[in-house]
Short mmCIF file of C-alpha atoms in Angstrom, two decimals:
data_model
loop_
_atom_site.label_atom_id
_atom_site.label_comp_id
_atom_site.label_asym_id
_atom_site.label_seq_id
_atom_site.Cartn_x
_atom_site.Cartn_y
_atom_site.Cartn_z
CA MET A 1 -73.56 -106.43 21.42
CA THR A 2 -71.48 -108.27 24.00
CA ASP A 3 -71.37 -107.25 27.62
CA GLU A 4 -67.72 -106.33 27.13
CA LYS A 5 -66.98 -102.74 28.06
CA PRO A 6 -66.46 -100.80 24.84
CA PHE A 7 -62.94 -99.61 24.08
CA ILE A 8 -64.21 -96.59 22.24
CA ASP A 9 -67.57 -95.24 23.19
CA VAL A 10 -69.19 -92.34 21.35
CA ARG A 11 -72.47 -91.31 22.96
CA HIS A 12 -75.09 -89.04 21.48
CA ALA A 13 -72.63 -87.35 19.16
CA GLN A 14 -73.99 -84.13 17.73
CA LYS A 15 -72.25 -81.68 15.49
CA ARG A 16 -73.58 -78.45 14.07
CA PHE A 17 -71.98 -75.95 11.73
CA GLY A 18 -74.35 -73.02 12.14
CA ASP A 19 -77.75 -74.29 11.02
CA LEU A 20 -76.32 -77.37 9.41
CA GLU A 21 -76.57 -80.53 11.49
CA VAL A 22 -73.75 -82.80 10.43
CA LEU A 23 -74.11 -85.41 13.14
CA LYS A 24 -77.53 -86.11 14.64
CA ASP A 25 -77.26 -88.03 17.89
CA ILE A 26 -74.90 -90.81 16.85
CA ASP A 27 -73.76 -93.69 19.04
CA LEU A 28 -70.69 -95.73 18.18
CA ARG A 29 -69.18 -98.45 20.31
CA VAL A 30 -66.03 -100.26 19.31
CA ASN A 31 -64.54 -103.11 21.31
CA LYS A 32 -60.86 -103.76 21.70
CA GLY A 33 -59.43 -105.37 18.59
CA GLN A 34 -62.51 -104.65 16.54
CA ILE A 35 -62.31 -103.24 13.06
CA VAL A 36 -65.16 -100.98 12.08
CA ALA A 37 -65.78 -99.45 8.67
CA ILE A 38 -67.84 -96.32 8.23
CA ILE A 39 -69.29 -95.97 4.75
CA GLY A 40 -71.70 -93.51 3.22
CA PRO A 41 -72.04 -90.80 0.60
CA SER A 42 -69.87 -87.69 0.85
CA GLY A 43 -71.37 -85.18 3.24
CA SER A 44 -72.91 -87.93 5.32
CA GLY A 45 -70.81 -86.94 8.35
CA LYS A 46 -68.57 -90.00 8.46
CA SER A 47 -65.29 -88.05 8.45
CA THR A 48 -66.68 -85.61 11.00
CA LEU A 49 -67.55 -88.52 13.28
CA LEU A 50 -64.07 -89.99 12.89
CA ARG A 51 -62.43 -86.63 13.55
CA ALA A 52 -64.52 -86.21 16.68
CA ILE A 53 -62.93 -89.31 18.18
CA ASN A 54 -59.61 -87.52 18.76
CA ASP A 55 -61.40 -84.18 19.14
CA LEU A 56 -59.89 -82.74 15.96
CA ASP A 57 -63.44 -81.63 15.13
CA PRO A 58 -64.94 -81.13 18.58
CA LEU A 59 -68.54 -82.26 18.98
CA SER A 60 -71.31 -79.77 19.68
CA GLY A 61 -72.89 -82.28 22.01
CA GLY A 62 -72.26 -85.79 23.27
CA GLU A 63 -69.31 -87.66 24.72
CA VAL A 64 -66.33 -89.56 23.40
CA TRP A 65 -64.64 -92.10 25.64
CA LEU A 66 -61.46 -94.06 25.15
CA GLU A 67 -61.45 -96.84 27.74
CA ASP A 68 -62.00 -95.05 31.05
CA LYS A 69 -60.97 -91.59 29.82
CA GLN A 70 -63.31 -89.03 28.35
CA VAL A 71 -61.64 -87.58 25.28
CA ASN A 72 -63.74 -84.43 24.86
CA LYS A 73 -63.68 -83.45 28.51
CA GLN A 74 -64.67 -79.87 29.30
CA LEU A 75 -61.59 -78.30 30.86
CA PRO A 76 -60.04 -74.84 31.09
CA PRO A 77 -57.96 -74.27 27.93
CA ARG A 78 -54.56 -74.99 29.44
CA GLN A 79 -55.63 -78.19 31.16
CA TYR A 80 -57.53 -79.28 28.09
CA GLU A 81 -54.40 -78.82 25.97
CA LYS A 82 -52.43 -81.08 28.30
CA HIS A 83 -55.21 -83.62 28.48
CA ILE A 84 -55.85 -83.83 24.75
CA ASN A 85 -52.17 -84.12 23.85
CA LYS A 86 -51.92 -87.10 26.17
CA VAL A 87 -55.05 -88.71 24.75
CA ARG A 88 -54.03 -88.14 21.15
CA GLN A 89 -50.81 -90.04 21.70
CA GLU A 90 -53.01 -93.09 22.15
CA ILE A 91 -55.07 -92.48 19.02
CA GLY A 92 -53.26 -92.83 15.72
CA MET A 93 -54.74 -91.09 12.73
CA VAL A 94 -54.12 -91.49 9.02
CA PHE A 95 -55.36 -88.84 6.59
CA GLN A 96 -56.47 -88.88 3.00
CA HIS A 97 -53.66 -86.50 2.04
CA PHE A 98 -51.00 -88.18 4.23
CA ASN A 99 -49.94 -84.94 5.95
CA LEU A 100 -46.33 -86.01 6.10
CA PHE A 101 -43.97 -83.20 7.04
CA PRO A 102 -42.28 -82.22 3.78
CA HIS A 103 -39.29 -80.55 5.42
CA LEU A 104 -38.35 -83.71 7.30
CA THR A 105 -37.03 -87.04 6.05
CA VAL A 106 -39.02 -90.23 6.45
CA ARG A 107 -36.92 -91.05 9.50
CA GLN A 108 -37.49 -87.62 11.04
CA ASN A 109 -41.20 -87.77 10.28
CA ILE A 110 -41.41 -90.91 12.37
CA THR A 111 -39.03 -90.02 15.20
CA LEU A 112 -40.17 -86.42 15.77
CA ALA A 113 -43.15 -87.11 18.02
CA PRO A 114 -41.67 -90.03 19.99
CA LYS A 115 -38.53 -88.02 20.67
CA MET A 116 -40.40 -84.90 21.72
CA LEU A 117 -43.18 -86.54 23.67
CA LYS A 118 -41.70 -89.72 25.07
CA GLY A 119 -38.19 -88.43 25.60
CA ILE A 120 -36.52 -91.43 23.97
CA SER A 121 -32.91 -91.23 22.84
CA ASP A 122 -31.79 -90.80 19.24
CA ALA A 123 -30.65 -94.41 19.10
CA GLU A 124 -33.96 -95.70 20.41
CA ALA A 125 -35.84 -93.42 18.04
CA ASN A 126 -33.84 -94.70 15.09
CA GLN A 127 -34.54 -98.28 16.06
CA LEU A 128 -38.19 -97.44 16.35
CA ALA A 129 -38.24 -95.82 12.92
CA GLU A 130 -36.47 -98.77 11.36
CA ALA A 131 -38.83 -101.25 12.97
CA GLN A 132 -41.95 -99.35 11.92
CA LEU A 133 -40.69 -98.86 8.39
CA ALA A 134 -39.85 -102.53 8.07
CA LYS A 135 -43.44 -103.25 9.03
CA VAL A 136 -44.79 -101.16 6.16
CA GLY A 137 -42.08 -102.26 3.74
CA MET A 138 -40.42 -98.87 3.47
CA SER A 139 -37.03 -99.53 5.08
CA GLU A 140 -34.97 -98.58 2.06
CA ARG A 141 -36.55 -95.12 1.89
CA ILE A 142 -35.68 -94.10 5.43
CA ASP A 143 -33.59 -91.08 4.45
CA PHE A 144 -35.79 -89.89 1.59
CA TYR A 145 -37.95 -86.80 1.74
CA PRO A 146 -41.72 -87.22 1.27
CA SER A 147 -41.56 -85.45 -2.09
CA GLN A 148 -39.41 -88.31 -3.35
CA LEU A 149 -42.09 -90.92 -2.60
CA SER A 150 -45.17 -92.11 -4.46
CA GLY A 151 -48.59 -91.62 -2.91
CA GLY A 152 -48.77 -95.19 -1.72
CA GLN A 153 -45.34 -94.95 -0.16
CA LYS A 154 -46.27 -91.69 1.54
CA GLN A 155 -49.33 -93.28 3.06
CA ARG A 156 -47.34 -96.27 4.30
CA VAL A 157 -44.88 -93.88 5.96
CA ALA A 158 -47.80 -91.96 7.46
CA ILE A 159 -49.10 -95.23 8.93
CA ALA A 160 -45.64 -96.04 10.30
CA ARG A 161 -45.48 -92.56 11.81
CA ALA A 162 -48.79 -93.07 13.60
CA LEU A 163 -47.79 -96.56 14.78
CA ALA A 164 -44.51 -95.26 16.21
CA MET A 165 -46.50 -93.63 19.00
CA ASN A 166 -47.77 -97.09 19.90
CA PRO A 167 -51.44 -96.08 19.77
CA LYS A 168 -54.31 -98.10 21.17
CA VAL A 169 -56.53 -97.39 18.23
CA MET A 170 -56.00 -96.29 14.64
CA LEU A 171 -58.34 -93.99 12.74
CA PHE A 172 -58.21 -94.03 8.95
CA ASP A 173 -59.85 -91.13 7.14
CA GLU A 174 -60.20 -92.26 3.52
CA ALA A 175 -56.60 -93.42 3.55
CA THR A 176 -56.64 -94.60 -0.04
CA SER A 177 -59.00 -92.07 -1.65
CA ALA A 178 -56.22 -89.82 -2.92
CA LEU A 179 -54.17 -92.64 -4.40
CA ASP A 180 -53.86 -93.79 -7.98
CA PRO A 181 -55.75 -97.07 -8.35
CA GLU A 182 -52.60 -99.15 -8.77
CA LEU A 183 -51.21 -97.81 -5.46
CA VAL A 184 -54.25 -98.64 -3.35
CA GLU A 185 -53.37 -102.28 -2.83
CA GLU A 186 -50.01 -101.67 -1.12
CA VAL A 187 -51.73 -99.50 1.50
CA ASN A 188 -54.57 -101.99 1.89
CA LEU A 189 -52.03 -104.73 2.54
CA VAL A 190 -50.47 -102.72 5.35
CA MET A 191 -53.90 -102.14 6.86
CA LYS A 192 -54.73 -105.83 6.55
CA ALA A 193 -51.49 -106.70 8.35
CA LEU A 194 -52.52 -104.35 11.16
CA ALA A 195 -55.91 -106.01 11.27
CA ALA A 196 -54.23 -109.39 11.61
CA GLU A 197 -52.43 -108.06 14.70
CA HIS A 198 -55.82 -107.13 16.19
CA MET A 199 -55.23 -103.41 16.18
CA THR A 200 -58.46 -101.62 16.99
CA MET A 201 -59.33 -99.68 13.87
CA ILE A 202 -62.02 -97.34 12.65
CA ILE A 203 -61.91 -96.89 8.93
CA VAL A 204 -63.78 -94.33 6.88
CA THR A 205 -63.64 -95.65 3.37
CA HIS A 206 -65.13 -95.65 -0.10
CA GLU A 207 -63.72 -99.07 -0.81
CA MET A 208 -66.51 -101.52 -0.30
CA GLY A 209 -64.36 -104.52 -1.18
CA PHE A 210 -61.87 -103.65 1.51
CA ALA A 211 -64.55 -102.98 4.09
CA GLN A 212 -66.16 -106.28 3.26
CA SER A 213 -63.01 -108.36 3.51
CA VAL A 214 -61.33 -106.77 6.52
CA CYS A 215 -63.92 -105.28 8.86
CA ASP A 216 -65.90 -106.91 11.65
CA ARG A 217 -68.65 -104.36 11.47
CA VAL A 218 -69.89 -101.80 9.00
CA LEU A 219 -71.79 -98.59 9.66
CA PHE A 220 -73.69 -96.98 6.85
CA MET A 221 -74.16 -93.26 7.46
CA ASP A 222 -76.29 -90.82 5.56
CA GLU A 223 -77.25 -87.23 6.37
CA GLY A 224 -75.76 -87.32 9.83
CA VAL A 225 -77.35 -90.52 11.10
CA VAL A 226 -76.32 -94.16 11.18
CA VAL A 227 -78.89 -95.67 8.84
CA GLU A 228 -77.82 -99.22 9.34
CA GLU A 229 -75.03 -101.18 10.97
CA GLY A 230 -74.02 -104.79 11.21
CA PRO A 231 -71.55 -107.41 10.08
CA PRO A 232 -70.28 -106.89 6.52
CA GLU A 233 -72.03 -109.93 5.15
CA VAL A 234 -75.38 -108.51 6.23
CA ILE A 235 -74.75 -104.89 5.18
CA PHE A 236 -73.33 -105.77 1.80
CA LYS A 237 -75.41 -108.85 0.92
CA ASN A 238 -78.65 -108.20 2.62
CA PRO A 239 -79.16 -104.58 3.65
CA LYS A 240 -82.49 -103.76 5.25
CA HIS A 241 -82.77 -100.12 4.28
CA GLU A 242 -83.59 -98.65 0.93
CA ARG A 243 -80.93 -95.93 1.35
CA THR A 244 -78.23 -98.51 2.01
CA ARG A 245 -79.31 -100.51 -1.03
CA ASN A 246 -79.24 -97.42 -3.26
CA PHE A 247 -75.82 -96.40 -2.04
CA LEU A 248 -74.36 -99.87 -2.48
CA ARG A 249 -75.89 -100.28 -5.91
CA LYS A 250 -74.07 -97.18 -7.08
CA HIS A 251 -70.80 -98.10 -5.42
CA LEU A 252 -70.57 -101.78 -6.14
CA ALA A 253 -71.58 -101.28 -9.76
CA GLY A 254 -69.16 -98.47 -10.38
CA MET B 1 -14.35 -27.65 -11.74
CA GLY B 2 -13.94 -30.81 -13.84
CA LEU B 3 -14.30 -34.35 -12.57
CA ASP B 4 -11.22 -35.80 -10.99
CA PHE B 5 -11.54 -39.30 -9.59
CA SER B 6 -7.89 -39.38 -8.62
CA VAL B 7 -8.90 -37.93 -5.24
CA VAL B 8 -10.86 -41.07 -4.37
CA PRO B 9 -7.97 -43.49 -3.71
CA GLY B 10 -6.67 -41.13 -1.02
CA TYR B 11 -9.89 -41.74 0.93
CA LEU B 12 -10.12 -45.43 0.27
CA ASP B 13 -9.56 -46.27 3.93
CA THR B 14 -12.38 -43.90 4.93
CA LEU B 15 -14.72 -45.50 2.43
CA LEU B 16 -13.66 -49.01 3.43
CA LEU B 17 -14.21 -48.30 7.10
CA GLY B 18 -17.59 -46.80 6.21
CA SER B 19 -18.41 -49.91 4.21
CA LEU B 20 -17.53 -52.13 7.16
CA TRP B 21 -19.86 -50.09 9.36
CA THR B 22 -22.61 -50.34 6.77
CA ILE B 23 -22.14 -54.10 6.58
CA SER B 24 -22.25 -54.37 10.39
CA ILE B 25 -25.38 -52.25 10.58
CA MET B 26 -26.99 -54.34 7.88
CA LEU B 27 -26.14 -57.67 9.49
CA VAL B 28 -27.18 -56.69 13.01
CA SER B 29 -30.41 -55.01 11.87
CA ALA B 30 -31.19 -57.93 9.57
CA LEU B 31 -30.89 -60.35 12.48
CA ILE B 32 -33.03 -58.15 14.70
CA SER B 33 -35.63 -57.71 11.96
CA PHE B 34 -35.70 -61.45 11.31
CA PHE B 35 -36.14 -62.66 14.86
CA ILE B 36 -38.45 -59.86 15.97
CA GLY B 37 -40.32 -60.44 12.70
CA ILE B 38 -40.93 -64.08 13.61
CA LEU B 39 -41.98 -63.08 17.11
CA LEU B 40 -44.39 -60.44 15.81
CA ALA B 41 -45.85 -62.87 13.28
CA VAL B 42 -46.43 -65.56 15.90
CA ILE B 43 -48.02 -63.01 18.22
CA ALA B 44 -50.23 -61.64 15.45
CA LEU B 45 -51.45 -65.11 14.54
CA TYR B 46 -51.64 -66.99 17.80
CA ALA B 47 -51.55 -64.69 20.83
CA PRO B 48 -54.70 -63.78 22.76
CA ALA B 49 -56.21 -60.39 21.92
CA ILE B 50 -54.85 -58.69 25.01
CA ILE B 51 -51.29 -59.26 23.77
CA ARG B 52 -52.10 -59.09 20.07
CA TYR B 53 -53.62 -55.61 20.00
CA PRO B 54 -50.75 -53.68 21.62
CA PHE B 55 -48.38 -55.36 19.17
CA ARG B 56 -50.66 -54.55 16.28
CA LEU B 57 -50.52 -50.88 17.31
CA PHE B 58 -46.73 -51.14 17.49
CA ALA B 59 -46.62 -52.63 13.98
CA PHE B 60 -49.00 -49.99 12.69
CA VAL B 61 -46.85 -47.18 14.07
CA PHE B 62 -43.62 -48.62 12.65
CA MET B 63 -45.13 -49.26 9.27
CA GLY B 64 -47.06 -46.01 9.02
CA THR B 65 -44.36 -43.49 9.95
CA PRO B 66 -41.08 -42.61 8.23
CA LEU B 67 -37.99 -44.57 9.17
CA LEU B 68 -36.03 -41.31 9.41
CA LEU B 69 -38.43 -40.02 12.02
CA GLN B 70 -38.19 -43.30 13.94
CA LEU B 71 -34.40 -43.01 14.00
CA PHE B 72 -34.62 -39.43 15.29
CA LEU B 73 -37.06 -40.51 17.93
CA ILE B 74 -34.96 -43.45 19.11
CA TYR B 75 -31.70 -41.50 19.13
CA PHE B 76 -32.60 -37.93 20.10
CA GLY B 77 -36.02 -38.48 21.59
CA LEU B 78 -35.01 -41.25 23.99
CA ASN B 79 -31.93 -39.28 24.94
CA GLN B 80 -34.16 -36.51 26.19
CA ILE B 81 -35.92 -38.87 28.60
CA GLY B 82 -32.62 -40.20 29.87
CA ILE B 83 -32.07 -43.23 27.64
CA ASP B 84 -28.72 -42.52 26.06
CA LEU B 85 -28.12 -45.03 23.28
CA PRO B 86 -24.94 -45.02 21.20
CA ALA B 87 -25.76 -43.96 17.64
CA PHE B 88 -24.93 -47.39 16.24
CA VAL B 89 -27.27 -49.09 18.71
CA ALA B 90 -30.05 -46.59 18.06
CA GLY B 91 -29.55 -47.10 14.33
CA VAL B 92 -29.78 -50.89 14.34
CA ILE B 93 -32.74 -50.83 16.71
CA GLY B 94 -34.57 -48.40 14.40
CA LEU B 95 -33.76 -50.30 11.22
CA GLY B 96 -34.30 -53.67 12.90
CA LEU B 97 -37.74 -52.82 14.26
CA HIS B 98 -38.83 -51.06 11.10
CA PHE B 99 -38.00 -54.01 8.91
CA ALA B 100 -39.21 -56.50 11.52
CA VAL B 101 -42.71 -55.19 10.90
CA TYR B 102 -42.39 -55.81 7.17
CA ASN B 103 -40.85 -59.23 7.78
CA SER B 104 -43.66 -60.05 10.17
CA ASP B 105 -46.22 -59.46 7.42
CA ILE B 106 -44.35 -61.75 5.07
CA ILE B 107 -43.92 -64.42 7.73
CA GLN B 108 -47.60 -64.28 8.65
CA ALA B 109 -48.53 -64.90 5.04
CA GLY B 110 -45.98 -67.74 4.90
CA ILE B 111 -47.40 -69.37 8.02
CA LEU B 112 -50.96 -69.09 6.76
CA ALA B 113 -49.88 -70.67 3.49
CA VAL B 114 -48.77 -73.89 5.25
CA ASP B 115 -51.43 -76.52 4.63
CA LYS B 116 -53.90 -77.04 7.46
CA GLY B 117 -53.21 -80.77 7.22
CA GLN B 118 -49.71 -80.16 8.55
CA TYR B 119 -51.14 -78.72 11.75
CA GLU B 120 -53.62 -81.57 12.06
CA GLY B 121 -50.98 -84.17 11.32
CA ALA B 122 -48.79 -82.88 14.12
CA ARG B 123 -51.61 -82.37 16.61
CA THR B 124 -52.95 -85.89 16.14
CA LEU B 125 -49.53 -87.25 17.08
CA GLY B 126 -49.94 -85.45 20.39
CA LEU B 127 -47.77 -82.40 19.75
CA SER B 128 -48.96 -79.25 21.50
CA ARG B 129 -49.88 -76.07 19.66
CA GLY B 130 -46.52 -74.52 20.48
CA GLN B 131 -44.54 -77.59 19.48
CA THR B 132 -46.45 -77.80 16.23
CA ILE B 133 -45.82 -74.17 15.41
CA ARG B 134 -42.11 -74.42 16.24
CA LYS B 135 -41.29 -77.76 14.67
CA ILE B 136 -43.73 -78.05 11.79
CA ILE B 137 -45.26 -74.76 10.75
CA VAL B 138 -42.43 -72.24 11.11
CA PRO B 139 -39.74 -74.37 9.41
CA GLN B 140 -42.01 -74.79 6.39
CA ALA B 141 -43.01 -71.14 6.34
CA VAL B 142 -39.32 -70.21 6.36
CA ARG B 143 -38.98 -71.79 2.93
CA THR B 144 -41.66 -69.73 1.29
CA VAL B 145 -40.68 -66.51 3.00
CA THR B 146 -36.93 -66.51 2.36
CA PRO B 147 -37.07 -64.88 -1.10
CA PRO B 148 -39.32 -61.93 -0.11
CA ILE B 149 -37.41 -61.47 3.14
CA GLY B 150 -34.23 -61.41 1.07
CA ASN B 151 -35.69 -58.57 -0.98
CA ASN B 152 -36.45 -56.79 2.25
CA MET B 153 -32.85 -57.14 3.32
CA VAL B 154 -31.69 -55.49 0.12
CA ALA B 155 -34.02 -52.59 0.93
CA LEU B 156 -32.64 -52.56 4.46
CA LEU B 157 -29.09 -52.24 3.16
CA LYS B 158 -30.03 -49.22 1.12
CA ASP B 159 -32.05 -47.61 3.90
CA SER B 160 -29.12 -48.04 6.27
CA ALA B 161 -27.80 -44.84 4.69
CA LEU B 162 -30.39 -43.03 6.81
CA VAL B 163 -28.50 -43.73 10.01
CA SER B 164 -25.85 -41.30 8.76
CA VAL B 165 -28.13 -38.52 9.98
CA ILE B 166 -27.78 -39.64 13.60
CA GLY B 167 -24.02 -39.64 13.21
CA VAL B 168 -23.04 -43.24 12.55
CA THR B 169 -20.00 -43.01 10.29
CA GLU B 170 -21.24 -45.58 7.85
CA LEU B 171 -20.68 -45.45 4.12
CA THR B 172 -22.82 -42.42 3.28
CA LEU B 173 -21.49 -40.31 6.14
CA SER B 174 -17.93 -41.39 5.31
CA ALA B 175 -18.44 -40.16 1.78
CA GLN B 176 -19.77 -36.89 3.15
CA LEU B 177 -16.72 -36.48 5.35
CA ALA B 178 -14.47 -37.01 2.34
CA ILE B 179 -16.55 -34.50 0.42
CA SER B 180 -16.24 -31.86 3.12
CA ASN B 181 -12.47 -32.19 2.90
CA THR B 182 -12.20 -32.22 -0.87
CA PHE B 183 -15.36 -30.48 -2.09
CA ARG B 184 -15.85 -33.24 -4.63
CA PRO B 185 -19.41 -34.54 -4.11
CA PHE B 186 -19.81 -36.20 -7.50
CA GLU B 187 -16.70 -38.36 -7.21
CA PHE B 188 -17.36 -39.51 -3.66
CA TYR B 189 -21.08 -40.13 -4.04
CA VAL B 190 -20.32 -42.22 -7.10
CA ALA B 191 -17.59 -44.03 -5.16
CA ALA B 192 -20.01 -44.65 -2.27
CA ALA B 193 -22.65 -45.87 -4.72
CA ALA B 194 -20.11 -48.30 -6.13
CA CYS B 195 -19.38 -49.56 -2.62
CA TYR B 196 -23.12 -50.07 -1.95
CA TYR B 197 -23.37 -51.95 -5.18
CA VAL B 198 -20.52 -54.28 -4.25
CA ILE B 199 -21.96 -54.89 -0.80
CA ASN B 200 -25.31 -55.60 -2.44
CA LEU B 201 -23.71 -58.16 -4.73
CA GLY B 202 -22.23 -59.86 -1.69
CA LEU B 203 -25.59 -59.77 0.10
CA GLU B 204 -27.41 -61.25 -2.85
CA TYR B 205 -24.79 -63.95 -3.16
CA GLY B 206 -25.25 -64.78 0.51
CA LEU B 207 -29.04 -64.76 0.21
CA ARG B 208 -28.91 -67.10 -2.75
CA LYS B 209 -26.74 -69.50 -0.77
CA VAL B 210 -29.21 -69.44 2.11
CA GLU B 211 -32.14 -69.98 -0.24
CA LEU B 212 -30.47 -72.89 -1.94
CA ARG B 213 -29.68 -74.51 1.38
CA ILE B 214 -33.21 -74.09 2.62
CA GLN B 215 -34.79 -75.33 -0.59
CA ALA B 216 -32.41 -78.28 -0.82
CA ALA B 217 -34.29 -80.03 1.93
CA ARG B 218 -37.41 -80.43 -0.21
#
């Protein structure tokens, strides 16, 4: 690894649910502009690790840093609430099931948080929504409700919504897993465009092809540990570990 | 003594005035029960235990004792300790609080039925707990809870007849006044029942409008 200070730094991440250890002392460092894929079988802890980065699933032990700020700082509840809301504005997140707000239009989905949290005017918010939707190719659906969109369109709106907060990093939690196969590509294209703009991204995915073509680095996780990590050409072409090979055999074949 | 409905038109103004009072009681109590219901639901789900438990006791008392008794207590009981509420006010407070507790149960279920992903989606954007509840959770819960709350409001309309016993001259008491002048209970109770039915039709019409408007935004 370079001597560059990591942009995101997860140190000794541990997570327990009762007796079950989901994350066992994991380290993850991501530099600015880097795109990291986390792959692994279901139950390997990859989503839990991702959700620890914005403290949605707080760690049982370990630290998460974004630049010079500790995300999972121990604070009294009220101060923590203030702190985490600030930090989360800088960390965009995209979910498997989109989590768009069904009672709001596409425009309102995007403008809600910027208007409430950044105090921008309606006109500015509208401009912002239009700009972000143009980016994901959804301009003509600005006044639709989520229920009127296809899965792929919903996910593109969800990405636009996250980007409207101007985050420093984007987390993708199986963003295309809930989509019909023919809708996956449109979301992948949006993510590739983001990659081309050097957005820092951490992507939990089951799509090996996408991970291979877009990411700078791939982590293979299994049973709460990082089994192997490296550049995609090494992980996918020449993995060192038996577990990685087994996993890839199943996934690349199927 | 045969039935003679020809006495009813002479008391039409009494019945109409009574109907207007019934409608006012219904509307004011419905509003109270709705807003207090939301407040109680939010407290029950999100407030720390020290606030939650007293309110749970309050809800338990209002749900577990007769409405008639509650009205007596608020009107006559409070009067005895120096709180002299007009009968109308006592009536809408009693009805409002009583139905607020039922509404609160419905709203709690509605809030819990909102997908967890909605909460997470809002929190990851940086919205606080309170902002998320206000802007994301409650508006969605409102959709699922409008029909059962509407049913509750129909029940409220009918139970508003109970406030006649603390002397609010609403529809039922108006009918009784007409009866004490004419000694014709059958005619005037039927007439009052007809008035309740008409008011109910209006209420259901209004509720359907509200429901349609709320569901339209899906």
